[in-house]
mmCIF file of C-alpha atoms and ligand atoms in Angstrom:
data_model
loop_
_atom_site.group_PDB
_atom_site.id
_atom_site.type_symbol
_atom_site.label_atom_id
_atom_site.label_comp_id
_atom_site.label_asym_id
_atom_site.label_seq_id
_atom_site.Cartn_x
_atom_site.Cartn_y
_atom_site.Cartn_z
ATOM 1 C CA MET E 761 0.000 0.000 0.000
ATOM 2 C CA SER E 762 1.303 3.476 -0.848
ATOM 3 C CA ASP E 763 1.982 6.019 1.880
ATOM 4 C CA PHE E 764 -0.580 8.465 0.572
ATOM 5 C CA VAL E 765 -4.015 8.275 -0.980
ATOM 6 C CA THR E 766 -6.592 10.692 -2.396
ATOM 7 C CA ALA E 767 -10.286 10.383 -1.593
ATOM 8 C CA PHE E 768 -13.181 12.176 -3.279
ATOM 9 C CA ALA E 769 -16.474 12.844 -1.468
ATOM 10 C CA PRO E 770 -19.494 14.335 -3.253
ATOM 11 C CA ALA E 771 -21.653 17.273 -2.290
ATOM 12 C CA SER E 772 -25.136 16.401 -1.030
ATOM 13 C CA ILE E 773 -28.686 17.671 -0.653
ATOM 14 C CA GLY E 774 -29.602 17.665 3.032
ATOM 15 C CA ASN E 775 -33.247 17.197 4.099
ATOM 16 C CA VAL E 776 -34.397 16.544 0.490
ATOM 17 C CA GLY E 777 -37.234 18.904 1.422
ATOM 18 C CA VAL E 778 -39.405 16.380 3.143
ATOM 19 C CA GLY E 779 -37.068 14.844 5.774
ATOM 20 C CA PHE E 780 -35.421 17.480 7.971
ATOM 21 C CA ASP E 781 -32.129 16.143 9.349
ATOM 22 C CA MET E 782 -32.906 12.584 8.289
ATOM 23 C CA LEU E 783 -32.988 12.360 4.507
ATOM 24 C CA GLY E 784 -30.031 13.122 2.232
ATOM 25 C CA LEU E 785 -29.114 12.685 -1.421
ATOM 26 C CA ALA E 786 -25.630 12.528 -2.968
ATOM 27 C CA LEU E 787 -24.941 14.907 -5.846
ATOM 28 C CA ALA E 788 -22.719 13.853 -8.759
ATOM 29 C CA GLY E 789 -20.190 16.148 -10.395
ATOM 30 C CA VAL E 790 -19.051 18.265 -7.443
ATOM 31 C CA GLY E 791 -17.173 17.345 -4.284
ATOM 32 C CA ASP E 792 -14.082 17.707 -2.100
ATOM 33 C CA ARG E 793 -10.774 15.855 -2.337
ATOM 34 C CA VAL E 794 -8.524 15.016 0.561
ATOM 35 C CA VAL E 795 -4.995 13.657 0.184
ATOM 36 C CA ALA E 796 -3.805 11.765 3.278
ATOM 37 C CA ARG E 797 -0.191 10.856 3.961
ATOM 38 C CA ARG E 798 1.170 8.693 6.764
ATOM 39 C CA THR E 799 3.316 10.467 9.372
ATOM 40 C CA ASP E 800 5.171 9.428 12.525
ATOM 41 C CA GLY E 801 3.339 12.059 14.574
ATOM 42 C CA ASP E 802 0.676 11.388 17.149
ATOM 43 C CA ARG E 803 -1.945 13.897 15.916
ATOM 44 C CA VAL E 804 -3.584 14.603 12.555
ATOM 45 C CA THR E 805 -2.164 17.699 10.868
ATOM 46 C CA ILE E 806 -3.309 19.753 7.890
ATOM 47 C CA ALA E 807 -0.646 20.758 5.382
ATOM 48 C CA GLU E 808 -2.920 22.926 3.259
ATOM 49 C CA VAL E 809 -6.518 23.815 2.444
ATOM 50 C CA ARG E 810 -7.092 24.963 -1.132
ATOM 51 C CA GLY E 811 -10.235 26.502 -2.577
ATOM 52 C CA ILE E 812 -12.115 25.855 -5.793
ATOM 53 C CA ASP E 813 -9.684 28.175 -7.604
ATOM 54 C CA GLY E 814 -6.718 26.070 -6.458
ATOM 55 C CA GLU E 815 -5.395 28.897 -4.274
ATOM 56 C CA VAL E 816 -4.793 28.704 -0.534
ATOM 57 C CA HIS E 817 -8.250 28.922 1.028
ATOM 58 C CA PRO E 818 -8.875 32.404 2.439
ATOM 59 C CA PHE E 819 -11.126 31.312 5.319
ATOM 60 C CA LEU E 820 -10.667 27.663 6.230
ATOM 61 C CA SER E 821 -8.203 26.920 8.987
ATOM 62 C CA THR E 822 -5.224 24.584 8.830
ATOM 63 C CA ASN E 823 -5.461 24.323 12.609
ATOM 64 C CA ALA E 824 -6.342 20.661 13.039
ATOM 65 C CA ASP E 825 -8.649 21.454 15.964
ATOM 66 C CA GLU E 826 -10.756 23.726 13.766
ATOM 67 C CA ASN E 827 -11.172 21.830 10.516
ATOM 68 C CA THR E 828 -13.909 19.263 9.901
ATOM 69 C CA ALA E 829 -11.533 17.059 7.891
ATOM 70 C CA SER E 830 -8.898 16.703 10.609
ATOM 71 C CA ILE E 831 -11.468 16.380 13.399
ATOM 72 C CA ALA E 832 -13.127 13.492 11.560
ATOM 73 C CA ALA E 833 -9.809 11.810 10.700
ATOM 74 C CA GLN E 834 -8.609 12.187 14.293
ATOM 75 C CA ALA E 835 -11.814 10.559 15.588
ATOM 76 C CA LEU E 836 -11.152 7.577 13.318
ATOM 77 C CA LEU E 837 -7.513 7.275 14.383
ATOM 78 C CA ASP E 838 -8.396 7.619 18.081
ATOM 79 C CA ALA E 839 -10.645 4.577 17.713
ATOM 80 C CA HIS E 840 -8.656 2.451 15.266
ATOM 81 C CA GLY E 841 -5.347 4.143 14.571
ATOM 82 C CA GLY E 842 -2.453 2.268 16.142
ATOM 83 C CA ASP E 843 0.939 3.959 15.729
ATOM 84 C CA GLY E 844 1.500 7.071 13.646
ATOM 85 C CA SER E 845 -0.918 9.582 12.244
ATOM 86 C CA VAL E 846 -1.736 11.349 8.989
ATOM 87 C CA GLU E 847 -1.187 14.696 7.324
ATOM 88 C CA LEU E 848 -4.062 15.961 5.199
ATOM 89 C CA LYS E 849 -4.284 18.220 2.164
ATOM 90 C CA VAL E 850 -7.849 19.440 1.663
ATOM 91 C CA HIS E 851 -8.939 20.570 -1.804
ATOM 92 C CA LYS E 852 -12.377 22.155 -1.656
ATOM 93 C CA GLY E 853 -14.708 21.654 -4.580
ATOM 94 C CA VAL E 854 -17.946 22.355 -2.706
ATOM 95 C CA PRO E 855 -18.601 26.044 -2.028
ATOM 96 C CA LEU E 856 -18.790 27.092 1.623
ATOM 97 C CA GLN E 857 -22.127 28.078 3.170
ATOM 98 C CA SER E 858 -23.916 26.852 0.065
ATOM 99 C CA GLY E 859 -26.299 24.251 1.519
ATOM 100 C CA MET E 860 -24.442 21.614 -0.499
ATOM 101 C CA GLY E 861 -22.846 19.763 2.415
ATOM 102 C CA SER E 862 -19.443 21.390 2.161
ATOM 103 C CA SER E 863 -18.208 20.530 5.658
ATOM 104 C CA ALA E 864 -19.580 17.002 5.350
ATOM 105 C CA ALA E 865 -17.736 16.428 2.061
ATOM 106 C CA SER E 866 -14.400 17.376 3.661
ATOM 107 C CA ALA E 867 -15.054 15.221 6.726
ATOM 108 C CA VAL E 868 -16.084 12.245 4.606
ATOM 109 C CA ALA E 869 -13.162 12.531 2.175
ATOM 110 C CA ALA E 870 -10.785 12.771 5.159
ATOM 111 C CA VAL E 871 -12.063 9.620 6.878
ATOM 112 C CA VAL E 872 -12.154 7.653 3.624
ATOM 113 C CA ALA E 873 -8.558 8.625 2.785
ATOM 114 C CA THR E 874 -7.324 8.023 6.341
ATOM 115 C CA ASN E 875 -9.136 4.699 6.530
ATOM 116 C CA ALA E 876 -7.384 3.507 3.388
ATOM 117 C CA LEU E 877 -4.035 4.014 5.150
ATOM 118 C CA LEU E 878 -4.976 1.889 8.187
ATOM 119 C CA ASP E 879 -3.440 -1.566 8.522
ATOM 120 C CA SER E 880 -6.973 -2.983 8.717
ATOM 121 C CA PRO E 881 -9.361 -0.550 7.003
ATOM 122 C CA LEU E 882 -12.975 -0.515 8.186
ATOM 123 C CA GLU E 883 -15.987 -1.180 5.999
ATOM 124 C CA VAL E 884 -17.253 2.069 4.518
ATOM 125 C CA GLU E 885 -20.503 2.029 6.576
ATOM 126 C CA ALA E 886 -18.444 1.892 9.776
ATOM 127 C CA LEU E 887 -16.872 5.274 8.953
ATOM 128 C CA LEU E 888 -20.112 7.214 9.454
ATOM 129 C CA PRO E 889 -19.749 7.959 13.203
ATOM 130 C CA PHE E 890 -16.263 9.412 12.599
ATOM 131 C CA ALA E 891 -17.308 11.603 9.691
ATOM 132 C CA VAL E 892 -20.202 12.848 11.829
ATOM 133 C CA GLU E 893 -17.693 14.183 14.396
ATOM 134 C CA GLY E 894 -16.375 16.634 11.811
ATOM 135 C CA GLU E 895 -19.879 17.678 10.802
ATOM 136 C CA LYS E 896 -20.823 18.228 14.452
ATOM 137 C CA PHE E 897 -17.980 20.694 14.824
ATOM 138 C CA ALA E 898 -19.093 22.649 11.740
ATOM 139 C CA SER E 899 -22.825 22.837 12.327
ATOM 140 C CA GLY E 900 -22.951 22.657 16.126
ATOM 141 C CA SER E 901 -25.247 19.635 16.163
ATOM 142 C CA LEU E 902 -25.476 16.009 15.196
ATOM 143 C CA HIS E 903 -27.198 15.452 11.869
ATOM 144 C CA MET E 904 -26.176 13.013 9.183
ATOM 145 C CA ASP E 905 -28.215 14.023 6.162
ATOM 146 C CA ASN E 906 -25.110 15.335 4.385
ATOM 147 C CA VAL E 907 -22.459 13.006 5.761
ATOM 148 C CA ALA E 908 -24.392 9.785 5.096
ATOM 149 C CA PRO E 909 -25.165 10.350 1.382
ATOM 150 C CA SER E 910 -21.709 11.820 0.776
ATOM 151 C CA LEU E 911 -20.153 8.671 2.245
ATOM 152 C CA LEU E 912 -22.539 6.091 0.822
ATOM 153 C CA GLY E 913 -24.035 7.679 -2.294
ATOM 154 C CA GLY E 914 -27.675 7.648 -3.364
ATOM 155 C CA LEU E 915 -30.662 8.498 -1.168
ATOM 156 C CA ILE E 916 -30.159 7.749 2.516
ATOM 157 C CA LEU E 917 -32.591 7.836 5.435
ATOM 158 C CA CYS E 918 -30.496 8.606 8.494
ATOM 159 C CA PRO E 919 -32.502 9.536 11.599
ATOM 160 C CA GLU E 920 -30.259 10.107 14.598
ATOM 161 C CA VAL E 921 -32.091 7.416 16.586
ATOM 162 C CA LEU E 922 -30.660 4.736 14.274
ATOM 163 C CA LEU E 923 -27.004 5.853 14.477
ATOM 164 C CA PRO E 924 -24.709 4.116 13.582
ATOM 165 C CA ASP E 925 -27.181 2.475 11.205
ATOM 166 C CA VAL E 926 -28.774 4.185 8.222
ATOM 167 C CA VAL E 927 -31.238 3.021 5.584
ATOM 168 C CA ARG E 928 -30.432 3.125 1.873
ATOM 169 C CA LEU E 929 -33.673 3.927 0.067
ATOM 170 C CA PRO E 930 -34.568 2.551 -3.341
ATOM 171 C CA ILE E 931 -34.178 5.064 -6.158
ATOM 172 C CA PRO E 932 -37.113 5.369 -8.553
ATOM 173 C CA ASP E 933 -36.207 4.992 -12.219
ATOM 174 C CA GLY E 934 -36.310 8.087 -14.389
ATOM 175 C CA VAL E 935 -35.795 10.799 -11.742
ATOM 176 C CA SER E 936 -32.859 13.233 -11.583
ATOM 177 C CA ALA E 937 -31.887 15.925 -9.119
ATOM 178 C CA VAL E 938 -31.164 19.532 -10.109
ATOM 179 C CA LEU E 939 -29.187 21.746 -7.747
ATOM 180 C CA LEU E 940 -29.060 25.512 -8.203
ATOM 181 C CA HIS E 941 -26.407 27.347 -6.205
ATOM 182 C CA PRO E 942 -26.950 31.127 -5.921
ATOM 183 C CA GLU E 943 -23.283 32.079 -5.734
ATOM 184 C CA ASP E 944 -23.804 35.522 -4.221
ATOM 185 C CA LEU E 945 -25.771 34.263 -1.204
ATOM 186 C CA HIS E 946 -24.411 32.506 1.886
ATOM 187 C CA VAL E 947 -26.095 30.764 4.795
ATOM 188 C CA ASP E 948 -24.272 29.765 7.967
ATOM 189 C CA THR E 949 -25.795 26.403 8.909
ATOM 190 C CA ALA E 950 -25.127 26.687 12.632
ATOM 191 C CA GLN E 951 -26.803 30.109 12.705
ATOM 192 C CA ALA E 952 -29.705 28.884 10.538
ATOM 193 C CA ARG E 953 -30.269 26.020 12.963
ATOM 194 C CA ARG E 954 -30.199 28.286 16.000
ATOM 195 C CA SER E 955 -32.847 30.479 14.366
ATOM 196 C CA LEU E 956 -35.406 27.689 13.959
ATOM 197 C CA ALA E 957 -38.506 27.702 16.157
ATOM 198 C CA LYS E 958 -37.996 25.484 19.185
ATOM 199 C CA GLY E 959 -41.353 23.762 18.896
ATOM 200 C CA ILE E 960 -44.003 22.763 16.359
ATOM 201 C CA SER E 961 -47.715 22.099 16.538
ATOM 202 C CA MET E 962 -49.285 18.648 16.516
ATOM 203 C CA GLN E 963 -50.841 19.560 13.158
ATOM 204 C CA GLN E 964 -47.428 20.320 11.619
ATOM 205 C CA TRP E 965 -45.972 17.105 13.053
ATOM 206 C CA LEU E 966 -48.816 15.031 11.632
ATOM 207 C CA GLU E 967 -48.537 16.645 8.223
ATOM 208 C CA GLN E 968 -44.787 16.271 7.905
ATOM 209 C CA GLN E 969 -44.766 12.694 9.249
ATOM 210 C CA GLY E 970 -47.390 11.803 6.663
ATOM 211 C CA LEU E 971 -45.459 13.448 3.842
ATOM 212 C CA LEU E 972 -42.185 11.744 4.761
ATOM 213 C CA ALA E 973 -43.756 8.312 5.149
ATOM 214 C CA ALA E 974 -45.539 8.621 1.820
ATOM 215 C CA PHE E 975 -42.405 9.975 0.077
ATOM 216 C CA VAL E 976 -40.350 7.002 1.288
ATOM 217 C CA SER E 977 -43.101 4.675 0.144
ATOM 218 C CA ALA E 978 -43.173 6.422 -3.266
ATOM 219 C CA CYS E 979 -39.410 5.895 -3.649
ATOM 220 C CA ALA E 980 -39.798 2.215 -2.804
ATOM 221 C CA SER E 981 -42.628 1.659 -5.253
ATOM 222 C CA GLY E 982 -41.290 3.992 -7.939
ATOM 223 C CA ASP E 983 -44.504 6.016 -7.827
ATOM 224 C CA ILE E 984 -43.360 9.320 -9.328
ATOM 225 C CA GLU E 985 -46.762 10.986 -8.964
ATOM 226 C CA LEU E 986 -46.750 10.225 -5.249
ATOM 227 C CA MET E 987 -43.181 11.567 -4.958
ATOM 228 C CA SER E 988 -44.396 14.772 -6.517
ATOM 229 C CA LYS E 989 -47.347 15.091 -4.119
ATOM 230 C CA THR E 990 -45.224 14.487 -1.048
ATOM 231 C CA LEU E 991 -42.020 16.442 -1.743
ATOM 232 C CA ARG E 992 -43.018 19.238 0.636
ATOM 233 C CA ASP E 993 -41.793 20.785 3.857
ATOM 234 C CA VAL E 994 -44.423 22.482 6.008
ATOM 235 C CA ILE E 995 -42.134 23.130 8.985
ATOM 236 C CA ILE E 996 -38.592 24.204 8.074
ATOM 237 C CA GLU E 997 -38.845 25.697 4.569
ATOM 238 C CA PRO E 998 -41.374 28.364 5.607
ATOM 239 C CA GLN E 999 -38.946 29.536 8.296
ATOM 240 C CA ARG E 1000 -35.912 29.706 6.021
ATOM 241 C CA SER E 1001 -37.008 30.488 2.505
ATOM 242 C CA ALA E 1002 -37.680 34.199 3.054
ATOM 243 C CA SER E 1003 -33.985 34.843 3.637
ATOM 244 C CA VAL E 1004 -33.130 33.354 0.216
ATOM 245 C CA VAL E 1005 -34.258 36.206 -1.992
ATOM 246 C CA CYS E 1006 -34.446 34.170 -5.193
ATOM 247 C CA PHE E 1007 -36.331 31.246 -3.593
ATOM 248 C CA ASP E 1008 -39.830 31.999 -4.865
ATOM 249 C CA ALA E 1009 -38.691 32.824 -8.395
ATOM 250 C CA VAL E 1010 -36.432 29.774 -8.693
ATOM 251 C CA THR E 1011 -38.952 27.283 -7.309
ATOM 252 C CA ALA E 1012 -41.692 28.768 -9.523
ATOM 253 C CA ALA E 1013 -39.408 28.323 -12.536
ATOM 254 C CA ALA E 1014 -38.726 24.709 -11.540
ATOM 255 C CA THR E 1015 -42.446 23.995 -11.245
ATOM 256 C CA LYS E 1016 -43.129 25.596 -14.608
ATOM 257 C CA ALA E 1017 -40.388 23.461 -16.171
ATOM 258 C CA GLY E 1018 -42.166 20.332 -14.915
ATOM 259 C CA ALA E 1019 -40.230 19.588 -11.702
ATOM 260 C CA LEU E 1020 -41.815 17.047 -9.373
ATOM 261 C CA GLY E 1021 -41.033 19.335 -6.464
ATOM 262 C CA SER E 1022 -38.373 21.673 -5.122
ATOM 263 C CA SER E 1023 -37.135 23.085 -1.840
ATOM 264 C CA LEU E 1024 -34.050 24.403 -0.095
ATOM 265 C CA SER E 1025 -31.010 22.149 -0.169
ATOM 266 C CA GLY E 1026 -30.003 21.760 3.471
ATOM 267 C CA SER E 1027 -30.209 25.154 5.131
ATOM 268 C CA GLY E 1028 -29.879 26.898 1.752
ATOM 269 C CA PRO E 1029 -29.255 29.121 -0.096
ATOM 270 C CA SER E 1030 -29.014 26.364 -2.736
ATOM 271 C CA ILE E 1031 -32.325 25.134 -4.101
ATOM 272 C CA PHE E 1032 -32.899 21.656 -5.474
ATOM 273 C CA ALA E 1033 -35.594 20.138 -7.627
ATOM 274 C CA LEU E 1034 -36.412 16.540 -8.433
ATOM 275 C CA CYS E 1035 -37.399 16.113 -12.065
ATOM 276 C CA ARG E 1036 -38.180 13.432 -14.578
ATOM 277 C CA ASP E 1037 -34.893 12.769 -16.402
ATOM 278 C CA GLU E 1038 -36.171 14.323 -19.624
ATOM 279 C CA ASP E 1039 -37.122 17.579 -17.841
ATOM 280 C CA ALA E 1040 -33.983 17.998 -15.747
ATOM 281 C CA ARG E 1041 -31.806 20.037 -18.143
ATOM 282 C CA ASN E 1042 -34.633 22.418 -18.971
ATOM 283 C CA ALA E 1043 -35.469 22.823 -15.316
ATOM 284 C CA ALA E 1044 -31.832 23.639 -14.533
ATOM 285 C CA SER E 1045 -31.751 26.310 -17.274
ATOM 286 C CA ALA E 1046 -35.057 27.789 -16.136
ATOM 287 C CA MET E 1047 -33.925 27.890 -12.503
ATOM 288 C CA GLU E 1048 -30.638 29.560 -13.477
ATOM 289 C CA GLN E 1049 -32.432 32.133 -15.581
ATOM 290 C CA ALA E 1050 -34.894 32.927 -12.787
ATOM 291 C CA CYS E 1051 -32.019 33.386 -10.362
ATOM 292 C CA ARG E 1052 -30.066 35.671 -12.701
ATOM 293 C CA VAL E 1053 -33.142 37.819 -13.322
ATOM 294 C CA GLN E 1054 -32.979 38.587 -9.583
ATOM 295 C CA GLY E 1055 -29.412 39.840 -10.151
ATOM 296 C CA ILE E 1056 -27.863 36.802 -8.482
ATOM 297 C CA GLY E 1057 -25.069 34.830 -10.146
ATOM 298 C CA CYS E 1058 -25.504 31.076 -10.012
ATOM 299 C CA GLN E 1059 -24.356 27.647 -11.077
ATOM 300 C CA SER E 1060 -26.355 24.443 -11.442
ATOM 301 C CA TRP E 1061 -25.748 20.709 -11.582
ATOM 302 C CA VAL E 1062 -27.925 17.866 -12.845
ATOM 303 C CA SER E 1063 -27.319 14.570 -11.077
ATOM 304 C CA PRO E 1064 -28.792 11.085 -11.208
ATOM 305 C CA MET E 1065 -30.463 10.142 -7.918
ATOM 306 C CA ASN E 1066 -28.064 7.220 -7.526
ATOM 307 C CA ALA E 1067 -24.890 9.335 -7.548
ATOM 308 C CA PRO E 1068 -21.918 7.391 -6.157
ATOM 309 C CA GLY E 1069 -20.588 8.077 -2.682
ATOM 310 C CA ALA E 1070 -17.021 8.734 -1.568
ATOM 311 C CA HIS E 1071 -14.218 6.683 -3.056
ATOM 312 C CA ILE E 1072 -10.475 6.442 -3.335
ATOM 313 C CA GLU E 1073 -9.028 7.869 -6.527
ATOM 314 C CA THR E 1074 -6.119 6.047 -8.101
HETATM 315 N N1 HSE C 1446 -30.340 19.148 8.003
HETATM 316 C C1 HSE C 1446 -29.438 20.254 8.069
HETATM 317 C C2 HSE C 1446 -30.234 21.534 8.218
HETATM 318 C C3 HSE C 1446 -28.627 20.290 6.810
HETATM 319 O O1 HSE C 1446 -31.202 21.714 7.462
HETATM 320 O O2 HSE C 1446 -29.907 22.339 9.081
HETATM 321 C C4 HSE C 1446 -27.639 21.411 6.772
HETATM 322 O O3 HSE C 1446 -26.976 21.393 5.522
#
């Protein structure tokens, strides 16, 4: 085995609209890379953090106590490490504060790369609790709806009560995800979580439970009409969408282009839509156009719903 490896971990769509903190979808075509190298030290170190432009990242810390990648890798080594440690190079591909699971992608890529350097690497599913440690540092709370799909790929149901287990959901044929990132807007997830109402009504609970149960059932049976009816968030989206100025215009454009449904990706500002495969490209263009009309620069991705999870690159 070589002394260093590179791992890629994809971006992800947290919540998938209907399942706050417990449903997540991997997104193909965008992610973070972490290069891990064996060292003789006793703690994980970070040699560099580079941004999307390849330059030294202006904000992210190389202090190993303050970076999701090193925190996650250290948690893995504390449990299974043996002698020596690792040095990490983090290459960001996922924009920060985008609602695309940026901190999760770094944490996941770090544990996957570090794991590959262990004398007895763990099964990929066993890495989830360690990746979650990095995410906890970034968002101030334990939620796995970005870490789990980034690690495992596809559509994952990951309620905290099941940790360390998660449920891989069946993917209906013929459905793609569109992700629109409004580049000029930023949402701090920890702050967005602190701002949420502390309680909900019984009526809201009943509605959202019903929607989530029916959405999961629709995925299992491949019932695209039922997916469309149930891809809704009556609790979190109404509290967050007003701060994303392009939200109404972009979701209206997605609906007009035939999307099955749309909502915030994670805590936003990114907005995702699920679409029939044949509508996805048009929906992405329409969503981009609607965003730009608001004077907001943006980028979009179209991804199959069964996007692969993290992996080692050769
Ligand atoms: N479930 C998390 C939230 C995802 O909505 O706060 C954050 O990306």
